Amino acid sequence: MSNPEIGQMVNVKGVQTNLHDQGSGFPVVLIHGSGPGVTAWANWRLVLPELAKSRRVIAPDMLGFGYTDRPADQQYNLDRWVTHVIDLLDTLGIDQADLVGNSFGGALTLALAIRHPQRFRRLVLMGSVGVPFDMTPGLEAAWGYEPSLAAMRRLLDIFAYDRTLVSDELAQMRYEASIRPGFQESFAAMFPAPRQRWVDAMASPESEIRALPHETLIIHGREDQVIPLQTSLVLSQWIDKAQLHVFGHCGHWTQIEHTQRFTKLVSDFLAEADV
């Protein structure tokens, strides 16, 4: 049986990168979050086919995540992840793209737009890291995950507002994903305790965020227990051309808990720039 999480392997300057590349039109890059066992497919499987109706959608497993290569030195930081995305765009021959970043991917989206402003047209930040905040119990649980089915079940309960989304099948699938060879080793190397330092390391300077010229859509779940809503309120104040959409009855999984609304919101926002 083929694994839907594996799209196509692309050699990105020596890094074998697993990515999903669907649709045609102006490209948008989807950057996943940092939960245990995460892949681009796990984050974006419901959104990909919808967005691909009107644009080219590229969803990579980031360096060290999913089925993309893990560096031999197991050293991870914002610089390496930013370089990986830019190298990916260069490899695919893409001069400019829109960016959608989920959580950890939001911090990466901000850093990419700050360092390479001409390479990106519009930004979407969802439950985003990237500004200072105090470590939450939810994020501590995610980054400090030790593999077990019970631990994964507890984690999914934290991530989702709607508990009916957290099925035994989903917990089993995500648990099995987290224990694939190499997965937990690289994950444990990314955010070792004390973990507040990694929240701080993922943040971009306020002055540089305020200088961003990009139209930016900021999305957050009101009941998010992983990344506090306050981070998006701050981003909406710091980014000049920002708009903020808050979903009620929503945890950290906006794109899964409110898939249709999320997809329409993002599609309409990106389409404004297509004209």
PDB file of C-alpha atoms in Angstrom:
ATOM      1  CA  MET A   1       0.000   0.000   0.000  1.00  0.00           C
ATOM      2  CA  SER A   2       1.430   3.379  -0.990  1.00  0.00           C
ATOM      3  CA  ASN A   3       1.964   5.960   1.740  1.00  0.00           C
ATOM      4  CA  PRO A   4       0.069   9.210   0.984  1.00  0.00           C
ATOM      5  CA  GLU A   5       2.526  11.145   3.159  1.00  0.00           C
ATOM      6  CA  ILE A   6       5.225  10.596   0.556  1.00  0.00           C
ATOM      7  CA  GLY A   7       4.806  12.868  -2.455  1.00  0.00           C
ATOM      8  CA  GLN A   8       7.933  13.226  -4.573  1.00  0.00           C
ATOM      9  CA  MET A   9      11.580  13.329  -3.575  1.00  0.00           C
ATOM     10  CA  VAL A  10      13.518  16.350  -4.800  1.00  0.00           C
ATOM     11  CA  ASN A  11      17.256  16.843  -4.342  1.00  0.00           C
ATOM     12  CA  VAL A  12      17.534  20.301  -2.768  1.00  0.00           C
ATOM     13  CA  LYS A  13      21.267  21.072  -2.795  1.00  0.00           C
ATOM     14  CA  GLY A  14      22.047  17.661  -1.385  1.00  0.00           C
ATOM     15  CA  VAL A  15      19.016  17.420   0.918  1.00  0.00           C
ATOM     16  CA  GLN A  16      16.552  14.773  -0.258  1.00  0.00           C
ATOM     17  CA  THR A  17      13.286  16.618   0.318  1.00  0.00           C
ATOM     18  CA  ASN A  18       9.842  15.031   0.368  1.00  0.00           C
ATOM     19  CA  LEU A  19       7.191  17.380  -1.000  1.00  0.00           C
ATOM     20  CA  HIS A  20       3.699  17.510  -2.429  1.00  0.00           C
ATOM     21  CA  ASP A  21       3.371  19.618  -5.579  1.00  0.00           C
ATOM     22  CA  GLN A  22      -0.170  19.995  -6.911  1.00  0.00           C
ATOM     23  CA  GLY A  23      -2.088  22.335  -9.184  1.00  0.00           C
ATOM     24  CA  SER A  24      -0.918  25.170 -11.393  1.00  0.00           C
ATOM     25  CA  GLY A  25      -0.837  28.939 -11.228  1.00  0.00           C
ATOM     26  CA  PHE A  26       0.922  31.313  -8.848  1.00  0.00           C
ATOM     27  CA  PRO A  27       2.768  29.157  -6.305  1.00  0.00           C
ATOM     28  CA  VAL A  28       2.007  28.983  -2.598  1.00  0.00           C
ATOM     29  CA  VAL A  29       4.286  27.181  -0.144  1.00  0.00           C
ATOM     30  CA  LEU A  30       2.686  25.550   2.908  1.00  0.00           C
ATOM     31  CA  ILE A  31       5.005  25.172   5.923  1.00  0.00           C
ATOM     32  CA  HIS A  32       3.866  22.680   8.565  1.00  0.00           C
ATOM     33  CA  GLY A  33       4.081  22.875  12.354  1.00  0.00           C
ATOM     34  CA  SER A  34       6.435  21.032  14.702  1.00  0.00           C
ATOM     35  CA  GLY A  35       4.341  18.366  16.416  1.00  0.00           C
ATOM     36  CA  PRO A  36       5.788  14.889  16.950  1.00  0.00           C
ATOM     37  CA  GLY A  37       5.621  12.705  13.843  1.00  0.00           C
ATOM     38  CA  VAL A  38       4.404  15.641  11.764  1.00  0.00           C
ATOM     39  CA  THR A  39       4.580  15.665   7.977  1.00  0.00           C
ATOM     40  CA  ALA A  40       3.380  18.162   5.413  1.00  0.00           C
ATOM     41  CA  TRP A  41       0.656  15.685   4.467  1.00  0.00           C
ATOM     42  CA  ALA A  42      -0.570  15.318   8.065  1.00  0.00           C
ATOM     43  CA  ASN A  43      -0.896  19.106   8.376  1.00  0.00           C
ATOM     44  CA  TRP A  44      -2.227  20.001   4.944  1.00  0.00           C
ATOM     45  CA  ARG A  45      -3.986  16.922   3.500  1.00  0.00           C
ATOM     46  CA  LEU A  46      -7.460  18.533   3.665  1.00  0.00           C
ATOM     47  CA  VAL A  47      -6.301  21.918   2.357  1.00  0.00           C
ATOM     48  CA  LEU A  48      -3.991  20.841  -0.470  1.00  0.00           C
ATOM     49  CA  PRO A  49      -6.569  19.659  -3.034  1.00  0.00           C
ATOM     50  CA  GLU A  50      -8.792  22.697  -2.468  1.00  0.00           C
ATOM     51  CA  LEU A  51      -6.055  25.300  -2.823  1.00  0.00           C
ATOM     52  CA  ALA A  52      -4.665  23.396  -5.819  1.00  0.00           C
ATOM     53  CA  LYS A  53      -7.842  24.171  -7.775  1.00  0.00           C
ATOM     54  CA  SER A  54      -6.632  27.722  -8.336  1.00  0.00           C
ATOM     55  CA  ARG A  55      -2.840  27.718  -7.779  1.00  0.00           C
ATOM     56  CA  ARG A  56       0.297  25.627  -7.559  1.00  0.00           C
ATOM     57  CA  VAL A  57       0.603  24.305  -4.012  1.00  0.00           C
ATOM     58  CA  ILE A  58       3.958  23.107  -2.666  1.00  0.00           C
ATOM     59  CA  ALA A  59       4.014  21.457   0.758  1.00  0.00           C
ATOM     60  CA  PRO A  60       7.457  20.176   1.814  1.00  0.00           C
ATOM     61  CA  ASP A  61       8.555  18.178   4.812  1.00  0.00           C
ATOM     62  CA  MET A  62      11.023  20.599   6.380  1.00  0.00           C
ATOM     63  CA  LEU A  63      14.626  19.664   7.140  1.00  0.00           C
ATOM     64  CA  GLY A  64      14.620  17.008   9.866  1.00  0.00           C
ATOM     65  CA  PHE A  65      10.867  16.386   9.675  1.00  0.00           C
ATOM     66  CA  GLY A  66       8.875  13.656   8.002  1.00  0.00           C
ATOM     67  CA  TYR A  67      10.561  11.945   5.056  1.00  0.00           C
ATOM     68  CA  THR A  68      13.041  14.715   4.307  1.00  0.00           C
ATOM     69  CA  ASP A  69      16.713  14.135   5.155  1.00  0.00           C
ATOM     70  CA  ARG A  70      17.990  14.649   8.674  1.00  0.00           C
ATOM     71  CA  PRO A  71      21.362  16.404   8.952  1.00  0.00           C
ATOM     72  CA  ALA A  72      24.081  14.149  10.330  1.00  0.00           C
ATOM     73  CA  ASP A  73      24.936  16.645  13.066  1.00  0.00           C
ATOM     74  CA  GLN A  74      21.288  16.831  14.255  1.00  0.00           C
ATOM     75  CA  GLN A  75      21.670  20.605  14.623  1.00  0.00           C
ATOM     76  CA  TYR A  76      18.522  22.597  13.898  1.00  0.00           C
ATOM     77  CA  ASN A  77      17.900  26.324  13.847  1.00  0.00           C
ATOM     78  CA  LEU A  78      15.997  29.042  12.032  1.00  0.00           C
ATOM     79  CA  ASP A  79      18.923  29.754   9.676  1.00  0.00           C
ATOM     80  CA  ARG A  80      19.017  26.164   8.410  1.00  0.00           C
ATOM     81  CA  TRP A  81      15.262  25.968   7.901  1.00  0.00           C
ATOM     82  CA  VAL A  82      15.205  29.327   6.067  1.00  0.00           C
ATOM     83  CA  THR A  83      18.058  28.185   3.812  1.00  0.00           C
ATOM     84  CA  HIS A  84      16.219  24.935   3.070  1.00  0.00           C
ATOM     85  CA  VAL A  85      13.106  26.798   1.843  1.00  0.00           C
ATOM     86  CA  ILE A  86      15.088  29.246  -0.312  1.00  0.00           C
ATOM     87  CA  ASP A  87      17.136  26.390  -1.779  1.00  0.00           C
ATOM     88  CA  LEU A  88      13.880  24.539  -2.494  1.00  0.00           C
ATOM     89  CA  LEU A  89      12.443  27.512  -4.401  1.00  0.00           C
ATOM     90  CA  ASP A  90      15.701  27.835  -6.355  1.00  0.00           C
ATOM     91  CA  THR A  91      15.689  24.114  -7.176  1.00  0.00           C
ATOM     92  CA  LEU A  92      12.090  24.309  -8.425  1.00  0.00           C
ATOM     93  CA  GLY A  93      12.820  27.480 -10.407  1.00  0.00           C
ATOM     94  CA  ILE A  94      10.325  29.580  -8.445  1.00  0.00           C
ATOM     95  CA  ASP A  95      11.200  33.294  -8.251  1.00  0.00           C
ATOM     96  CA  GLN A  96       8.297  34.333  -6.034  1.00  0.00           C
ATOM     97  CA  ALA A  97       5.617  32.562  -4.005  1.00  0.00           C
ATOM     98  CA  ASP A  98       2.989  33.128  -1.352  1.00  0.00           C
ATOM     99  CA  LEU A  99       3.661  31.589   2.072  1.00  0.00           C
ATOM    100  CA  VAL A 100       1.336  29.887   4.556  1.00  0.00           C
ATOM    101  CA  GLY A 101       2.939  28.999   7.882  1.00  0.00           C
ATOM    102  CA  ASN A 102       1.398  26.904  10.643  1.00  0.00           C
ATOM    103  CA  SER A 103       2.691  27.456  14.200  1.00  0.00           C
ATOM    104  CA  PHE A 104       6.444  26.712  13.950  1.00  0.00           C
ATOM    105  CA  GLY A 105       5.938  27.295  10.212  1.00  0.00           C
ATOM    106  CA  GLY A 106       4.639  30.776  11.021  1.00  0.00           C
ATOM    107  CA  ALA A 107       7.923  31.702  12.677  1.00  0.00           C
ATOM    108  CA  LEU A 108       9.704  30.401   9.602  1.00  0.00           C
ATOM    109  CA  THR A 109       7.367  32.392   7.335  1.00  0.00           C
ATOM    110  CA  LEU A 110       8.183  35.603   9.210  1.00  0.00           C
ATOM    111  CA  ALA A 111      11.932  34.936   9.059  1.00  0.00           C
ATOM    112  CA  LEU A 112      11.759  34.138   5.337  1.00  0.00           C
ATOM    113  CA  ALA A 113       9.822  37.312   4.530  1.00  0.00           C
ATOM    114  CA  ILE A 114      12.192  39.448   6.625  1.00  0.00           C
ATOM    115  CA  ARG A 115      15.355  38.001   5.083  1.00  0.00           C
ATOM    116  CA  HIS A 116      14.107  37.540   1.504  1.00  0.00           C
ATOM    117  CA  PRO A 117      11.244  40.052   1.076  1.00  0.00           C
ATOM    118  CA  GLN A 118      11.301  39.989  -2.729  1.00  0.00           C
ATOM    119  CA  ARG A 119      10.810  36.212  -2.868  1.00  0.00           C
ATOM    120  CA  PHE A 120       7.377  36.318  -1.247  1.00  0.00           C
ATOM    121  CA  ARG A 121       4.166  38.039  -2.282  1.00  0.00           C
ATOM    122  CA  ARG A 122       1.606  37.447   0.498  1.00  0.00           C
ATOM    123  CA  LEU A 123       1.852  35.835   3.935  1.00  0.00           C
ATOM    124  CA  VAL A 124      -0.588  33.734   5.936  1.00  0.00           C
ATOM    125  CA  LEU A 125       0.259  33.066   9.592  1.00  0.00           C
ATOM    126  CA  MET A 126      -1.760  30.449  11.458  1.00  0.00           C
ATOM    127  CA  GLY A 127      -1.417  29.934  15.217  1.00  0.00           C
ATOM    128  CA  SER A 128       1.997  31.438  14.651  1.00  0.00           C
ATOM    129  CA  VAL A 129       5.178  31.381  16.676  1.00  0.00           C
ATOM    130  CA  GLY A 130       7.636  34.187  15.950  1.00  0.00           C
ATOM    131  CA  VAL A 131       7.053  36.756  18.696  1.00  0.00           C
ATOM    132  CA  PRO A 132       7.986  36.437  22.391  1.00  0.00           C
ATOM    133  CA  PHE A 133       5.590  34.551  24.674  1.00  0.00           C
ATOM    134  CA  ASP A 134       5.810  32.401  27.775  1.00  0.00           C
ATOM    135  CA  MET A 135       6.005  28.667  27.145  1.00  0.00           C
ATOM    136  CA  THR A 136       2.532  27.131  27.442  1.00  0.00           C
ATOM    137  CA  PRO A 137       1.801  23.744  29.026  1.00  0.00           C
ATOM    138  CA  GLY A 138       0.448  22.680  25.613  1.00  0.00           C
ATOM    139  CA  LEU A 139       3.638  23.523  23.750  1.00  0.00           C
ATOM    140  CA  GLU A 140       5.736  21.992  26.534  1.00  0.00           C
ATOM    141  CA  ALA A 141       3.738  18.769  26.098  1.00  0.00           C
ATOM    142  CA  ALA A 142       4.198  18.810  22.321  1.00  0.00           C
ATOM    143  CA  TRP A 143       7.937  19.533  22.284  1.00  0.00           C
ATOM    144  CA  GLY A 144       8.568  17.280  25.281  1.00  0.00           C
ATOM    145  CA  TYR A 145       6.644  14.339  23.834  1.00  0.00           C
ATOM    146  CA  GLU A 146       7.938  10.876  24.754  1.00  0.00           C
ATOM    147  CA  PRO A 147       6.463   8.245  22.429  1.00  0.00           C
ATOM    148  CA  SER A 148       3.461   6.311  23.679  1.00  0.00           C
ATOM    149  CA  LEU A 149      -0.069   5.904  22.398  1.00  0.00           C
ATOM    150  CA  ALA A 150      -1.453   7.442  25.602  1.00  0.00           C
ATOM    151  CA  ALA A 151       0.865  10.457  25.320  1.00  0.00           C
ATOM    152  CA  MET A 152      -0.168  11.000  21.689  1.00  0.00           C
ATOM    153  CA  ARG A 153      -3.838  10.784  22.644  1.00  0.00           C
ATOM    154  CA  ARG A 154      -3.344  13.401  25.371  1.00  0.00           C
ATOM    155  CA  LEU A 155      -1.492  15.617  22.940  1.00  0.00           C
ATOM    156  CA  LEU A 156      -4.234  15.444  20.308  1.00  0.00           C
ATOM    157  CA  ASP A 157      -6.762  16.382  22.997  1.00  0.00           C
ATOM    158  CA  ILE A 158      -4.691  19.510  23.640  1.00  0.00           C
ATOM    159  CA  PHE A 159      -4.433  20.354  19.940  1.00  0.00           C
ATOM    160  CA  ALA A 160      -8.124  20.032  19.032  1.00  0.00           C
ATOM    161  CA  TYR A 161     -11.051  21.922  20.513  1.00  0.00           C
ATOM    162  CA  ASP A 162     -13.511  19.425  19.025  1.00  0.00           C
ATOM    163  CA  ARG A 163     -12.735  16.114  20.717  1.00  0.00           C
ATOM    164  CA  THR A 164     -14.684  14.172  18.085  1.00  0.00           C
ATOM    165  CA  LEU A 165     -11.781  14.862  15.726  1.00  0.00           C
ATOM    166  CA  VAL A 166      -9.477  12.900  18.028  1.00  0.00           C
ATOM    167  CA  SER A 167     -10.287   9.340  17.038  1.00  0.00           C
ATOM    168  CA  ASP A 168      -8.441   6.228  18.146  1.00  0.00           C
ATOM    169  CA  GLU A 169      -7.417   5.780  14.503  1.00  0.00           C
ATOM    170  CA  LEU A 170      -5.884   9.269  14.346  1.00  0.00           C
ATOM    171  CA  ALA A 171      -4.032   8.755  17.633  1.00  0.00           C
ATOM    172  CA  GLN A 172      -2.707   5.406  16.396  1.00  0.00           C
ATOM    173  CA  MET A 173      -1.624   6.885  13.060  1.00  0.00           C
ATOM    174  CA  ARG A 174       0.141   9.845  14.657  1.00  0.00           C
ATOM    175  CA  TYR A 175       1.792   7.621  17.274  1.00  0.00           C
ATOM    176  CA  GLU A 176       3.098   5.258  14.617  1.00  0.00           C
ATOM    177  CA  ALA A 177       4.354   8.257  12.649  1.00  0.00           C
ATOM    178  CA  SER A 178       6.256   9.480  15.700  1.00  0.00           C
ATOM    179  CA  ILE A 179       8.154   6.199  16.145  1.00  0.00           C
ATOM    180  CA  ARG A 180       9.328   5.662  12.584  1.00  0.00           C
ATOM    181  CA  PRO A 181      13.107   5.151  12.399  1.00  0.00           C
ATOM    182  CA  GLY A 182      14.866   8.466  12.979  1.00  0.00           C
ATOM    183  CA  PHE A 183      11.721  10.502  13.661  1.00  0.00           C
ATOM    184  CA  GLN A 184      11.877  10.758  17.459  1.00  0.00           C
ATOM    185  CA  GLU A 185      15.660  11.102  17.495  1.00  0.00           C
ATOM    186  CA  SER A 186      15.601  14.193  15.289  1.00  0.00           C
ATOM    187  CA  PHE A 187      12.500  15.571  17.037  1.00  0.00           C
ATOM    188  CA  ALA A 188      14.121  15.221  20.472  1.00  0.00           C
ATOM    189  CA  ALA A 189      17.203  17.040  19.138  1.00  0.00           C
ATOM    190  CA  MET A 190      15.212  20.073  17.973  1.00  0.00           C
ATOM    191  CA  PHE A 191      13.670  21.410  21.175  1.00  0.00           C
ATOM    192  CA  PRO A 192      15.442  19.935  24.227  1.00  0.00           C
ATOM    193  CA  ALA A 193      14.663  21.321  27.683  1.00  0.00           C
ATOM    194  CA  PRO A 194      14.675  24.016  28.908  1.00  0.00           C
ATOM    195  CA  ARG A 195      12.289  24.828  26.071  1.00  0.00           C
ATOM    196  CA  GLN A 196      11.556  28.534  26.578  1.00  0.00           C
ATOM    197  CA  ARG A 197      14.858  29.233  24.788  1.00  0.00           C
ATOM    198  CA  TRP A 198      13.476  27.702  21.568  1.00  0.00           C
ATOM    199  CA  VAL A 199      10.388  29.934  21.688  1.00  0.00           C
ATOM    200  CA  ASP A 200      12.794  32.871  22.022  1.00  0.00           C
ATOM    201  CA  ALA A 201      15.089  31.551  19.279  1.00  0.00           C
ATOM    202  CA  MET A 202      12.172  31.289  16.833  1.00  0.00           C
ATOM    203  CA  ALA A 203      11.164  34.934  17.399  1.00  0.00           C
ATOM    204  CA  SER A 204      12.064  37.667  14.927  1.00  0.00           C
ATOM    205  CA  PRO A 205      12.961  41.178  16.145  1.00  0.00           C
ATOM    206  CA  GLU A 206       9.984  43.510  16.590  1.00  0.00           C
ATOM    207  CA  SER A 207      11.539  46.210  14.404  1.00  0.00           C
ATOM    208  CA  GLU A 208      11.966  43.767  11.526  1.00  0.00           C
ATOM    209  CA  ILE A 209       8.409  42.429  11.813  1.00  0.00           C
ATOM    210  CA  ARG A 210       7.091  46.012  11.855  1.00  0.00           C
ATOM    211  CA  ALA A 211       9.073  46.726   8.665  1.00  0.00           C
ATOM    212  CA  LEU A 212       7.424  43.908   6.684  1.00  0.00           C
ATOM    213  CA  PRO A 213       5.696  45.357   3.588  1.00  0.00           C
ATOM    214  CA  HIS A 214       3.638  42.247   2.809  1.00  0.00           C
ATOM    215  CA  GLU A 215      -0.124  41.906   2.938  1.00  0.00           C
ATOM    216  CA  THR A 216      -0.587  39.406   5.774  1.00  0.00           C
ATOM    217  CA  LEU A 217      -3.530  37.291   6.884  1.00  0.00           C
ATOM    218  CA  ILE A 218      -3.289  36.171  10.522  1.00  0.00           C
ATOM    219  CA  ILE A 219      -5.479  33.266  11.686  1.00  0.00           C
ATOM    220  CA  HIS A 220      -5.870  31.830  15.185  1.00  0.00           C
ATOM    221  CA  GLY A 221      -8.163  29.520  17.123  1.00  0.00           C
ATOM    222  CA  ARG A 222      -9.679  31.221  20.144  1.00  0.00           C
ATOM    223  CA  GLU A 223      -9.276  28.118  22.306  1.00  0.00           C
ATOM    224  CA  ASP A 224      -5.707  27.357  21.189  1.00  0.00           C
ATOM    225  CA  GLN A 225      -3.871  25.756  24.130  1.00  0.00           C
ATOM    226  CA  VAL A 226      -0.549  25.430  22.318  1.00  0.00           C
ATOM    227  CA  ILE A 227       0.176  28.946  21.010  1.00  0.00           C
ATOM    228  CA  PRO A 228      -1.678  31.725  22.860  1.00  0.00           C
ATOM    229  CA  LEU A 229      -4.055  33.946  20.891  1.00  0.00           C
ATOM    230  CA  GLN A 230      -2.041  36.894  22.222  1.00  0.00           C
ATOM    231  CA  THR A 231       0.758  36.124  19.729  1.00  0.00           C
ATOM    232  CA  SER A 232      -1.561  36.806  16.810  1.00  0.00           C
ATOM    233  CA  LEU A 233      -2.926  39.956  18.449  1.00  0.00           C
ATOM    234  CA  VAL A 234       0.653  41.224  18.747  1.00  0.00           C
ATOM    235  CA  LEU A 235       1.435  40.290  15.131  1.00  0.00           C
ATOM    236  CA  SER A 236      -1.707  42.081  13.943  1.00  0.00           C
ATOM    237  CA  GLN A 237      -0.473  45.235  15.684  1.00  0.00           C
ATOM    238  CA  TRP A 238       3.120  44.983  14.481  1.00  0.00           C
ATOM    239  CA  ILE A 239       2.473  44.131  10.820  1.00  0.00           C
ATOM    240  CA  ASP A 240       1.241  47.196   8.968  1.00  0.00           C
ATOM    241  CA  LYS A 241      -0.811  45.454   6.269  1.00  0.00           C
ATOM    242  CA  ALA A 242      -2.306  42.799   8.547  1.00  0.00           C
ATOM    243  CA  GLN A 243      -5.791  41.405   8.987  1.00  0.00           C
ATOM    244  CA  LEU A 244      -6.712  39.064  11.827  1.00  0.00           C
ATOM    245  CA  HIS A 245      -9.327  36.311  11.779  1.00  0.00           C
ATOM    246  CA  VAL A 246     -10.115  34.460  15.007  1.00  0.00           C
ATOM    247  CA  PHE A 247     -12.108  31.211  14.899  1.00  0.00           C
ATOM    248  CA  GLY A 248     -14.232  30.438  17.927  1.00  0.00           C
ATOM    249  CA  HIS A 249     -14.611  26.792  19.011  1.00  0.00           C
ATOM    250  CA  CYS A 250     -11.171  26.158  17.584  1.00  0.00           C
ATOM    251  CA  GLY A 251      -7.908  24.909  19.036  1.00  0.00           C
ATOM    252  CA  HIS A 252      -4.524  24.763  17.338  1.00  0.00           C
ATOM    253  CA  TRP A 253      -5.803  22.991  14.203  1.00  0.00           C
ATOM    254  CA  THR A 254      -7.627  25.713  12.284  1.00  0.00           C
ATOM    255  CA  GLN A 255      -6.992  24.030   8.927  1.00  0.00           C
ATOM    256  CA  ILE A 256      -8.451  20.742  10.211  1.00  0.00           C
ATOM    257  CA  GLU A 257     -11.181  21.950  12.579  1.00  0.00           C
ATOM    258  CA  HIS A 258     -12.537  24.590  10.159  1.00  0.00           C
ATOM    259  CA  THR A 259     -11.215  23.301   6.844  1.00  0.00           C
ATOM    260  CA  GLN A 260     -13.801  24.860   4.506  1.00  0.00           C
ATOM    261  CA  ARG A 261     -13.770  28.269   6.179  1.00  0.00           C
ATOM    262  CA  PHE A 262      -9.979  28.244   6.416  1.00  0.00           C
ATOM    263  CA  THR A 263      -9.551  27.296   2.760  1.00  0.00           C
ATOM    264  CA  LYS A 264     -12.031  29.910   1.539  1.00  0.00           C
ATOM    265  CA  LEU A 265     -10.429  32.600   3.689  1.00  0.00           C
ATOM    266  CA  VAL A 266      -6.930  31.812   2.411  1.00  0.00           C
ATOM    267  CA  SER A 267      -8.045  31.342  -1.205  1.00  0.00           C
ATOM    268  CA  ASP A 268      -9.858  34.693  -1.280  1.00  0.00           C
ATOM    269  CA  PHE A 269      -6.941  36.470   0.363  1.00  0.00           C
ATOM    270  CA  LEU A 270      -4.367  35.088  -2.077  1.00  0.00           C
ATOM    271  CA  ALA A 271      -6.666  35.653  -5.070  1.00  0.00           C
ATOM    272  CA  GLU A 272      -6.726  39.408  -4.367  1.00  0.00           C
ATOM    273  CA  ALA A 273      -3.107  39.513  -5.551  1.00  0.00           C
ATOM    274  CA  ASP A 274      -3.746  37.402  -8.657  1.00  0.00           C
ATOM    275  CA  VAL A 275      -5.500  40.209 -10.494  1.00  0.00           C
TER     276      VAL A 275
END
